[in-house]
């Protein structure tokens, strides 16, 4: 009798676990199907042709669309002066994206049975793949030089947030003219306080280009972050200013927009958006008072564009770079922007 009871209990347990497993699978499938259905009131997205050539019809804004529906995560384009208008979807999915001068960089996930892998894909002006490189971790930042000759990307090798200290990044730069890959910028010589500097905890992220040799990036070491000027030919990174993360160089090359850790803010939301004048090293706080965990993009020499959390995952906002005005919503359900023209 006792054995029979045990068998019954075992059968009931198996049935319960089977029901739970089936329910979980059905729930996941329903959620996936929901993501593929356009939501009422969301952005209008239509498939079409997307090009990285300078448009004759006016300036364009490209970004990864976060709107639920069949084109979620695809690179889409809208007229820059009508960012809330209907979007044209390219069919190319990216987690991170940037483009300039007919060259694009697309950081993609490849979903496997046990785990995801990632790759950095260089795109031509028709968004066709030119070459891809394995990425060592979760994509987080990407940039193309103004000439379109250099592309850069940063991934989390471990961890998935800049807020704490328990993470490791890897930043790479490739020259699309000869495919010369600098796989890990940590191999460059760091010059700190005027002297060569070595440490086991160096992390580098958030590349932004001045030209085809000079770039800027964040160098972190000893619990501190620094703005560094990079020299590709010399393979050096020279620190210039403290407490700078995810720098973004203005089109005229005179200022850096960046996120700065402000004392007294919560540990999980410590950043505010600042601008640094490279000539005077004067810092200006922007009017954006919310936490910024993004590499801002310059819309022009006076305006910044950046992502904040939103109902669909992220929205794009803008604010003047000189500290005046106020933050303003540009478009919902969008991240990783780039301007053409």
mmCIF file of C-alpha atoms in Angstrom:
data_model
loop_
_atom_site.group_PDB
_atom_site.id
_atom_site.type_symbol
_atom_site.label_atom_id
_atom_site.label_comp_id
_atom_site.label_asym_id
_atom_site.label_seq_id
_atom_site.Cartn_x
_atom_site.Cartn_y
_atom_site.Cartn_z
ATOM 1 C CA UNK A 1 0.000 0.000 0.000
ATOM 2 C CA UNK A 2 2.845 2.309 0.874
ATOM 3 C CA UNK A 3 4.526 1.691 -2.490
ATOM 4 C CA UNK A 4 1.239 2.365 -4.281
ATOM 5 C CA UNK A 5 0.912 5.705 -2.477
ATOM 6 C CA UNK A 6 4.433 6.657 -3.511
ATOM 7 C CA UNK A 7 3.675 5.820 -7.137
ATOM 8 C CA UNK A 8 0.520 7.943 -7.061
ATOM 9 C CA UNK A 9 2.413 10.880 -5.509
ATOM 10 C CA UNK A 10 5.128 10.538 -8.141
ATOM 11 C CA UNK A 11 2.564 10.482 -10.965
ATOM 12 C CA UNK A 12 0.815 13.561 -9.593
ATOM 13 C CA UNK A 13 4.159 15.382 -9.304
ATOM 14 C CA UNK A 14 5.039 14.512 -12.892
ATOM 15 C CA UNK A 15 1.644 15.734 -14.125
ATOM 16 C CA UNK A 16 1.961 18.991 -12.187
ATOM 17 C CA UNK A 17 5.485 19.651 -13.469
ATOM 18 C CA UNK A 18 4.362 18.835 -16.999
ATOM 19 C CA UNK A 19 1.471 21.274 -16.731
ATOM 20 C CA UNK A 20 3.754 24.004 -15.380
ATOM 21 C CA UNK A 21 6.266 23.418 -18.150
ATOM 22 C CA UNK A 22 3.569 23.472 -20.824
ATOM 23 C CA UNK A 23 2.127 26.650 -19.350
ATOM 24 C CA UNK A 24 5.545 28.318 -19.352
ATOM 25 C CA UNK A 25 6.132 27.386 -22.992
ATOM 26 C CA UNK A 26 2.682 28.634 -24.022
ATOM 27 C CA UNK A 27 3.190 31.873 -22.080
ATOM 28 C CA UNK A 28 6.573 32.462 -23.727
ATOM 29 C CA UNK A 29 5.076 31.731 -27.147
ATOM 30 C CA UNK A 30 2.219 34.140 -26.466
ATOM 31 C CA UNK A 31 4.655 36.853 -25.394
ATOM 32 C CA UNK A 32 6.697 36.316 -28.558
ATOM 33 C CA UNK A 33 3.541 36.521 -30.671
ATOM 34 C CA UNK A 34 2.530 39.691 -28.826
ATOM 35 C CA UNK A 35 5.876 41.313 -29.663
ATOM 36 C CA UNK A 36 5.168 40.561 -33.326
ATOM 37 C CA UNK A 37 1.794 42.320 -33.232
ATOM 38 C CA UNK A 38 1.676 46.078 -33.780
ATOM 39 C CA UNK A 39 0.050 47.889 -30.859
ATOM 40 C CA UNK A 40 -2.717 50.430 -31.306
ATOM 41 C CA UNK A 41 -1.382 53.946 -30.906
ATOM 42 C CA UNK A 42 2.205 52.877 -31.541
ATOM 43 C CA UNK A 43 4.481 54.203 -34.287
ATOM 44 C CA UNK A 44 3.545 53.378 -37.874
ATOM 45 C CA UNK A 45 6.227 51.148 -39.418
ATOM 46 C CA UNK A 46 6.245 49.978 -43.036
ATOM 47 C CA UNK A 47 8.820 47.881 -44.892
ATOM 48 C CA UNK A 48 10.806 49.634 -47.600
ATOM 49 C CA UNK A 49 14.199 50.603 -48.940
ATOM 50 C CA UNK A 50 16.684 52.100 -46.479
ATOM 51 C CA UNK A 51 20.028 53.457 -47.664
ATOM 52 C CA UNK A 52 23.037 55.037 -45.959
ATOM 53 C CA UNK A 53 23.647 57.309 -48.928
ATOM 54 C CA UNK A 54 23.142 61.005 -48.284
ATOM 55 C CA UNK A 55 19.477 61.468 -49.194
ATOM 56 C CA UNK A 56 18.421 63.939 -51.844
ATOM 57 C CA UNK A 57 15.069 64.329 -50.138
ATOM 58 C CA UNK A 58 16.466 65.915 -46.994
ATOM 59 C CA UNK A 59 18.183 64.917 -43.765
ATOM 60 C CA UNK A 60 17.244 61.510 -42.357
ATOM 61 C CA UNK A 61 17.253 60.029 -38.848
ATOM 62 C CA UNK A 62 17.959 56.307 -38.560
ATOM 63 C CA UNK A 63 17.541 54.215 -35.431
ATOM 64 C CA UNK A 64 16.643 50.786 -34.093
ATOM 65 C CA UNK A 65 12.864 50.706 -33.826
ATOM 66 C CA UNK A 66 11.590 49.327 -30.506
ATOM 67 C CA UNK A 67 7.909 49.403 -31.455
ATOM 68 C CA UNK A 68 6.180 46.043 -31.032
ATOM 69 C CA UNK A 69 5.283 44.452 -34.339
ATOM 70 C CA UNK A 70 6.888 42.539 -37.194
ATOM 71 C CA UNK A 71 9.649 45.167 -37.609
ATOM 72 C CA UNK A 72 10.773 45.409 -33.980
ATOM 73 C CA UNK A 73 14.579 45.783 -33.646
ATOM 74 C CA UNK A 74 14.984 46.659 -37.341
ATOM 75 C CA UNK A 75 16.884 49.738 -38.471
ATOM 76 C CA UNK A 76 14.303 52.258 -39.624
ATOM 77 C CA UNK A 77 14.440 55.724 -41.122
ATOM 78 C CA UNK A 78 12.315 58.868 -40.825
ATOM 79 C CA UNK A 79 12.768 62.438 -42.079
ATOM 80 C CA UNK A 80 14.839 64.268 -39.458
ATOM 81 C CA UNK A 81 12.310 67.105 -39.346
ATOM 82 C CA UNK A 82 9.420 64.631 -38.846
ATOM 83 C CA UNK A 83 10.831 62.077 -36.394
ATOM 84 C CA UNK A 84 7.357 60.981 -35.269
ATOM 85 C CA UNK A 85 6.230 60.271 -38.823
ATOM 86 C CA UNK A 86 5.816 56.834 -40.445
ATOM 87 C CA UNK A 87 8.978 54.735 -40.294
ATOM 88 C CA UNK A 88 10.534 52.818 -43.160
ATOM 89 C CA UNK A 89 11.958 49.502 -41.936
ATOM 90 C CA UNK A 90 15.055 47.994 -43.533
ATOM 91 C CA UNK A 91 14.661 44.355 -42.527
ATOM 92 C CA UNK A 92 18.095 44.501 -40.832
ATOM 93 C CA UNK A 93 17.989 43.832 -37.086
ATOM 94 C CA UNK A 94 20.593 45.370 -34.773
ATOM 95 C CA UNK A 95 21.010 45.712 -31.033
ATOM 96 C CA UNK A 96 23.301 48.694 -31.527
ATOM 97 C CA UNK A 97 23.781 50.755 -34.670
ATOM 98 C CA UNK A 98 25.542 53.797 -36.047
ATOM 99 C CA UNK A 99 26.364 55.086 -39.518
ATOM 100 C CA UNK A 100 28.271 57.834 -41.318
ATOM 101 C CA UNK A 101 29.425 58.519 -44.881
ATOM 102 C CA UNK A 102 27.836 55.374 -46.314
ATOM 103 C CA UNK A 103 29.223 52.946 -43.717
ATOM 104 C CA UNK A 104 27.199 51.295 -40.977
ATOM 105 C CA UNK A 105 28.019 49.234 -37.903
ATOM 106 C CA UNK A 106 25.398 46.777 -36.665
ATOM 107 C CA UNK A 107 25.860 44.769 -33.469
ATOM 108 C CA UNK A 108 23.736 41.643 -33.692
ATOM 109 C CA UNK A 109 22.703 38.714 -31.508
ATOM 110 C CA UNK A 110 22.811 35.176 -32.848
ATOM 111 C CA UNK A 111 20.385 33.050 -30.846
ATOM 112 C CA UNK A 112 21.601 29.545 -30.045
ATOM 113 C CA UNK A 113 19.993 26.568 -28.367
ATOM 114 C CA UNK A 114 21.931 27.084 -25.132
ATOM 115 C CA UNK A 115 23.176 30.672 -25.283
ATOM 116 C CA UNK A 116 23.342 33.730 -27.479
ATOM 117 C CA UNK A 117 26.470 34.855 -29.276
ATOM 118 C CA UNK A 118 27.129 38.255 -30.796
ATOM 119 C CA UNK A 119 28.875 39.753 -33.801
ATOM 120 C CA UNK A 120 29.811 43.150 -35.193
ATOM 121 C CA UNK A 121 28.675 43.555 -38.808
ATOM 122 C CA UNK A 122 30.050 46.269 -41.089
ATOM 123 C CA UNK A 123 27.374 47.401 -43.573
ATOM 124 C CA UNK A 124 27.657 49.144 -46.934
ATOM 125 C CA UNK A 125 25.440 52.002 -48.035
ATOM 126 C CA UNK A 126 22.634 49.568 -48.955
ATOM 127 C CA UNK A 127 22.831 47.891 -45.532
ATOM 128 C CA UNK A 128 24.427 44.808 -47.053
ATOM 129 C CA UNK A 129 27.020 42.970 -44.984
ATOM 130 C CA UNK A 130 30.626 43.688 -45.960
ATOM 131 C CA UNK A 131 32.337 41.769 -43.178
ATOM 132 C CA UNK A 132 31.565 40.548 -39.684
ATOM 133 C CA UNK A 133 33.659 39.997 -36.573
ATOM 134 C CA UNK A 134 32.879 37.894 -33.494
ATOM 135 C CA UNK A 135 31.968 40.082 -30.516
ATOM 136 C CA UNK A 136 33.155 38.894 -27.119
ATOM 137 C CA UNK A 137 30.034 39.866 -25.182
ATOM 138 C CA UNK A 138 26.817 41.874 -24.944
ATOM 139 C CA UNK A 139 26.795 44.890 -27.319
ATOM 140 C CA UNK A 140 26.640 48.302 -25.665
ATOM 141 C CA UNK A 141 28.195 51.073 -27.840
ATOM 142 C CA UNK A 142 29.030 51.658 -31.526
ATOM 143 C CA UNK A 143 30.361 54.486 -33.668
ATOM 144 C CA UNK A 144 31.518 55.224 -37.240
ATOM 145 C CA UNK A 145 34.108 57.903 -38.024
ATOM 146 C CA UNK A 146 32.937 60.978 -40.004
ATOM 147 C CA UNK A 147 34.718 59.672 -43.129
ATOM 148 C CA UNK A 148 33.126 56.230 -42.844
ATOM 149 C CA UNK A 149 36.590 54.632 -42.845
ATOM 150 C CA UNK A 150 36.670 53.494 -39.199
ATOM 151 C CA UNK A 151 34.099 51.681 -37.104
ATOM 152 C CA UNK A 152 34.204 50.970 -33.380
ATOM 153 C CA UNK A 153 32.182 48.905 -30.941
ATOM 154 C CA UNK A 154 32.151 48.107 -27.236
ATOM 155 C CA UNK A 155 30.745 44.994 -25.565
ATOM 156 C CA UNK A 156 30.379 43.777 -21.995
ATOM 157 C CA UNK A 157 32.681 40.779 -21.583
ATOM 158 C CA UNK A 158 31.266 40.321 -18.097
ATOM 159 C CA UNK A 159 28.443 42.167 -16.377
ATOM 160 C CA UNK A 160 25.717 44.122 -18.147
ATOM 161 C CA UNK A 161 25.738 47.584 -16.570
ATOM 162 C CA UNK A 162 28.153 50.475 -16.063
ATOM 163 C CA UNK A 163 26.491 51.422 -12.769
ATOM 164 C CA UNK A 164 28.550 49.115 -10.560
ATOM 165 C CA UNK A 165 32.187 48.070 -10.600
ATOM 166 C CA UNK A 166 31.821 44.359 -11.383
ATOM 167 C CA UNK A 167 32.049 44.491 -15.171
ATOM 168 C CA UNK A 168 34.597 44.195 -17.932
ATOM 169 C CA UNK A 169 34.415 45.690 -21.424
ATOM 170 C CA UNK A 170 36.205 45.235 -24.715
ATOM 171 C CA UNK A 171 36.419 47.930 -27.366
ATOM 172 C CA UNK A 172 37.539 47.326 -30.940
ATOM 173 C CA UNK A 173 38.261 49.488 -33.982
ATOM 174 C CA UNK A 174 38.494 48.287 -37.592
ATOM 175 C CA UNK A 175 39.569 50.172 -40.706
ATOM 176 C CA UNK A 176 37.137 49.227 -43.477
ATOM 177 C CA UNK A 177 39.674 50.177 -46.172
ATOM 178 C CA UNK A 178 42.058 47.312 -45.360
ATOM 179 C CA UNK A 179 40.166 45.492 -42.534
ATOM 180 C CA UNK A 180 42.981 46.182 -40.085
ATOM 181 C CA UNK A 181 41.389 45.228 -36.739
ATOM 182 C CA UNK A 182 42.503 46.614 -33.387
ATOM 183 C CA UNK A 183 40.655 43.931 -31.471
ATOM 184 C CA UNK A 184 41.237 45.222 -27.939
ATOM 185 C CA UNK A 185 42.110 48.854 -27.177
ATOM 186 C CA UNK A 186 43.449 47.722 -23.797
ATOM 187 C CA UNK A 187 46.555 46.696 -25.781
ATOM 188 C CA UNK A 188 47.275 50.392 -26.377
ATOM 189 C CA UNK A 189 49.664 52.276 -24.077
ATOM 190 C CA UNK A 190 47.778 54.400 -21.538
ATOM 191 C CA UNK A 191 49.457 57.705 -20.647
ATOM 192 C CA UNK A 192 48.066 59.002 -17.370
ATOM 193 C CA UNK A 193 49.228 62.210 -15.697
ATOM 194 C CA UNK A 194 51.929 62.488 -18.347
ATOM 195 C CA UNK A 195 53.450 59.045 -17.737
ATOM 196 C CA UNK A 196 52.931 55.540 -19.132
ATOM 197 C CA UNK A 197 50.498 53.721 -16.886
ATOM 198 C CA UNK A 198 49.890 50.019 -16.359
ATOM 199 C CA UNK A 199 47.244 48.259 -14.290
ATOM 200 C CA UNK A 200 45.300 45.011 -14.392
ATOM 201 C CA UNK A 201 41.907 46.696 -14.021
ATOM 202 C CA UNK A 202 41.918 48.954 -17.118
ATOM 203 C CA UNK A 203 38.640 49.093 -19.026
ATOM 204 C CA UNK A 204 38.015 51.126 -22.183
ATOM 205 C CA UNK A 205 34.641 51.956 -23.737
ATOM 206 C CA UNK A 206 32.591 54.489 -25.661
ATOM 207 C CA UNK A 207 34.769 55.389 -28.671
ATOM 208 C CA UNK A 208 33.991 58.620 -30.550
ATOM 209 C CA UNK A 209 36.013 59.694 -33.598
ATOM 210 C CA UNK A 210 37.593 63.029 -34.507
ATOM 211 C CA UNK A 211 39.132 61.786 -37.785
ATOM 212 C CA UNK A 212 40.814 58.677 -39.185
ATOM 213 C CA UNK A 213 43.523 58.680 -36.519
ATOM 214 C CA UNK A 214 42.301 60.570 -33.462
ATOM 215 C CA UNK A 215 39.497 59.333 -31.246
ATOM 216 C CA UNK A 216 38.259 59.749 -27.675
ATOM 217 C CA UNK A 217 37.133 57.090 -25.215
ATOM 218 C CA UNK A 218 36.606 56.393 -21.528
ATOM 219 C CA UNK A 219 39.498 54.793 -19.669
ATOM 220 C CA UNK A 220 38.565 53.349 -16.270
ATOM 221 C CA UNK A 221 41.082 52.232 -13.663
ATOM 222 C CA UNK A 222 41.386 52.316 -9.890
ATOM 223 C CA UNK A 223 37.676 53.012 -9.462
ATOM 224 C CA UNK A 224 37.889 56.215 -11.530
ATOM 225 C CA UNK A 225 36.939 57.096 -15.110
ATOM 226 C CA UNK A 226 38.880 59.410 -17.405
ATOM 227 C CA UNK A 227 38.403 60.980 -20.809
ATOM 228 C CA UNK A 228 41.302 59.845 -23.012
ATOM 229 C CA UNK A 229 42.451 60.964 -26.453
ATOM 230 C CA UNK A 230 43.423 58.007 -28.628
ATOM 231 C CA UNK A 231 46.044 57.898 -31.375
ATOM 232 C CA UNK A 232 45.652 54.906 -33.693
ATOM 233 C CA UNK A 233 49.053 55.246 -35.352
ATOM 234 C CA UNK A 234 50.913 55.626 -32.055
ATOM 235 C CA UNK A 235 48.633 53.099 -30.272
ATOM 236 C CA UNK A 236 48.261 55.385 -27.256
ATOM 237 C CA UNK A 237 45.456 56.648 -25.010
ATOM 238 C CA UNK A 238 46.264 59.862 -23.126
ATOM 239 C CA UNK A 239 44.005 60.878 -20.229
ATOM 240 C CA UNK A 240 42.681 64.458 -20.328
ATOM 241 C CA UNK A 241 39.874 64.865 -17.768
ATOM 242 C CA UNK A 242 38.305 62.912 -14.906
ATOM 243 C CA UNK A 243 34.792 61.534 -14.387
ATOM 244 C CA UNK A 244 33.866 61.170 -18.057
ATOM 245 C CA UNK A 245 31.916 58.195 -19.455
ATOM 246 C CA UNK A 246 30.639 57.458 -22.956
ATOM 247 C CA UNK A 247 32.072 60.569 -24.652
ATOM 248 C CA UNK A 248 30.608 61.969 -27.862
ATOM 249 C CA UNK A 249 32.528 64.542 -29.905
ATOM 250 C CA UNK A 250 30.660 67.523 -31.362
ATOM 251 C CA UNK A 251 30.681 67.921 -35.176
ATOM 252 C CA UNK A 252 33.025 70.917 -34.915
ATOM 253 C CA UNK A 253 35.422 68.936 -32.713
ATOM 254 C CA UNK A 254 35.427 71.428 -29.853
ATOM 255 C CA UNK A 255 33.268 69.751 -27.180
ATOM 256 C CA UNK A 256 32.560 66.367 -25.648
ATOM 257 C CA UNK A 257 29.109 65.347 -24.425
ATOM 258 C CA UNK A 258 29.247 62.660 -21.756
ATOM 259 C CA UNK A 259 27.564 61.140 -18.752
ATOM 260 C CA UNK A 260 29.050 62.183 -15.420
ATOM 261 C CA UNK A 261 28.669 60.533 -12.023
ATOM 262 C CA UNK A 262 27.223 63.117 -9.655
ATOM 263 C CA UNK A 263 27.847 62.651 -5.905
ATOM 264 C CA UNK A 264 24.739 62.026 -3.839
ATOM 265 C CA UNK A 265 22.724 60.307 -6.565
ATOM 266 C CA UNK A 266 21.546 56.672 -6.176
ATOM 267 C CA UNK A 267 24.131 54.014 -6.999
ATOM 268 C CA UNK A 268 21.965 52.522 -9.746
ATOM 269 C CA UNK A 269 21.256 55.885 -11.421
ATOM 270 C CA UNK A 270 24.326 58.057 -10.813
ATOM 271 C CA UNK A 271 24.702 59.924 -14.121
ATOM 272 C CA UNK A 272 23.740 63.307 -15.512
ATOM 273 C CA UNK A 273 24.423 64.635 -19.005
ATOM 274 C CA UNK A 274 27.286 67.142 -19.251
ATOM 275 C CA UNK A 275 29.310 68.868 -21.965
ATOM 276 C CA UNK A 276 33.068 69.502 -21.742
ATOM 277 C CA UNK A 277 34.796 72.307 -23.675
ATOM 278 C CA UNK A 278 38.072 70.755 -24.875
ATOM 279 C CA UNK A 279 39.775 74.128 -25.145
ATOM 280 C CA UNK A 280 39.103 75.323 -21.595
ATOM 281 C CA UNK A 281 38.160 72.004 -19.899
ATOM 282 C CA UNK A 282 35.047 73.786 -18.596
ATOM 283 C CA UNK A 283 32.087 71.538 -17.741
ATOM 284 C CA UNK A 284 28.477 72.528 -18.419
ATOM 285 C CA UNK A 285 25.523 70.621 -17.015
ATOM 286 C CA UNK A 286 22.658 70.225 -19.464
ATOM 287 C CA UNK A 287 19.047 70.854 -18.463
ATOM 288 C CA UNK A 288 18.320 67.102 -18.526
ATOM 289 C CA UNK A 289 17.836 66.131 -14.870
ATOM 290 C CA UNK A 290 17.180 62.410 -15.313
ATOM 291 C CA UNK A 291 19.678 59.559 -15.218
ATOM 292 C CA UNK A 292 21.418 59.123 -18.585
ATOM 293 C CA UNK A 293 22.900 55.731 -19.434
ATOM 294 C CA UNK A 294 23.650 56.320 -23.102
ATOM 295 C CA UNK A 295 26.293 57.677 -25.454
ATOM 296 C CA UNK A 296 24.628 60.893 -26.586
ATOM 297 C CA UNK A 297 24.615 61.880 -30.250
ATOM 298 C CA UNK A 298 25.034 65.446 -31.506
ATOM 299 C CA UNK A 299 22.114 66.461 -33.743
ATOM 300 C CA UNK A 300 24.145 69.546 -34.667
ATOM 301 C CA UNK A 301 26.720 71.709 -32.891
ATOM 302 C CA UNK A 302 24.166 72.891 -30.351
ATOM 303 C CA UNK A 303 21.840 69.971 -29.657
ATOM 304 C CA UNK A 304 22.120 66.487 -28.123
ATOM 305 C CA UNK A 305 20.063 63.363 -28.796
ATOM 306 C CA UNK A 306 19.949 60.434 -26.359
ATOM 307 C CA UNK A 307 17.830 57.502 -25.192
ATOM 308 C CA UNK A 308 15.844 57.167 -21.978
ATOM 309 C CA UNK A 309 13.715 54.227 -20.796
ATOM 310 C CA UNK A 310 10.196 54.204 -22.255
ATOM 311 C CA UNK A 311 7.074 52.090 -22.604
ATOM 312 C CA UNK A 312 8.541 50.108 -25.503
ATOM 313 C CA UNK A 313 12.057 49.902 -24.059
ATOM 314 C CA UNK A 314 13.525 53.277 -24.988
ATOM 315 C CA UNK A 315 12.565 56.706 -26.348
ATOM 316 C CA UNK A 316 14.736 59.394 -27.933
ATOM 317 C CA UNK A 317 15.001 62.798 -26.238
ATOM 318 C CA UNK A 318 16.833 66.019 -27.058
ATOM 319 C CA UNK A 319 18.277 68.890 -25.027
ATOM 320 C CA UNK A 320 20.435 71.961 -25.812
ATOM 321 C CA UNK A 321 24.158 71.409 -25.231
ATOM 322 C CA UNK A 322 24.776 74.794 -23.576
ATOM 323 C CA UNK A 323 22.715 74.174 -20.431
ATOM 324 C CA UNK A 324 19.743 76.225 -21.567
ATOM 325 C CA UNK A 325 16.182 75.171 -22.357
ATOM 326 C CA UNK A 326 14.663 71.866 -21.309
ATOM 327 C CA UNK A 327 14.567 68.237 -22.411
ATOM 328 C CA UNK A 328 12.046 67.359 -25.128
ATOM 329 C CA UNK A 329 10.758 64.043 -26.460
ATOM 330 C CA UNK A 330 11.769 63.418 -30.095
ATOM 331 C CA UNK A 331 10.172 60.043 -30.802
ATOM 332 C CA UNK A 332 9.046 56.976 -28.879
ATOM 333 C CA UNK A 333 10.215 53.381 -29.198
ATOM 334 C CA UNK A 334 13.666 54.157 -30.604
ATOM 335 C CA UNK A 335 17.324 53.746 -29.655
ATOM 336 C CA UNK A 336 20.808 53.878 -31.281
ATOM 337 C CA UNK A 337 20.275 56.852 -33.613
ATOM 338 C CA UNK A 338 22.334 58.176 -36.519
ATOM 339 C CA UNK A 339 21.836 61.168 -38.829
ATOM 340 C CA UNK A 340 22.377 61.178 -42.584
ATOM 341 C CA UNK A 341 22.833 64.444 -44.443
#
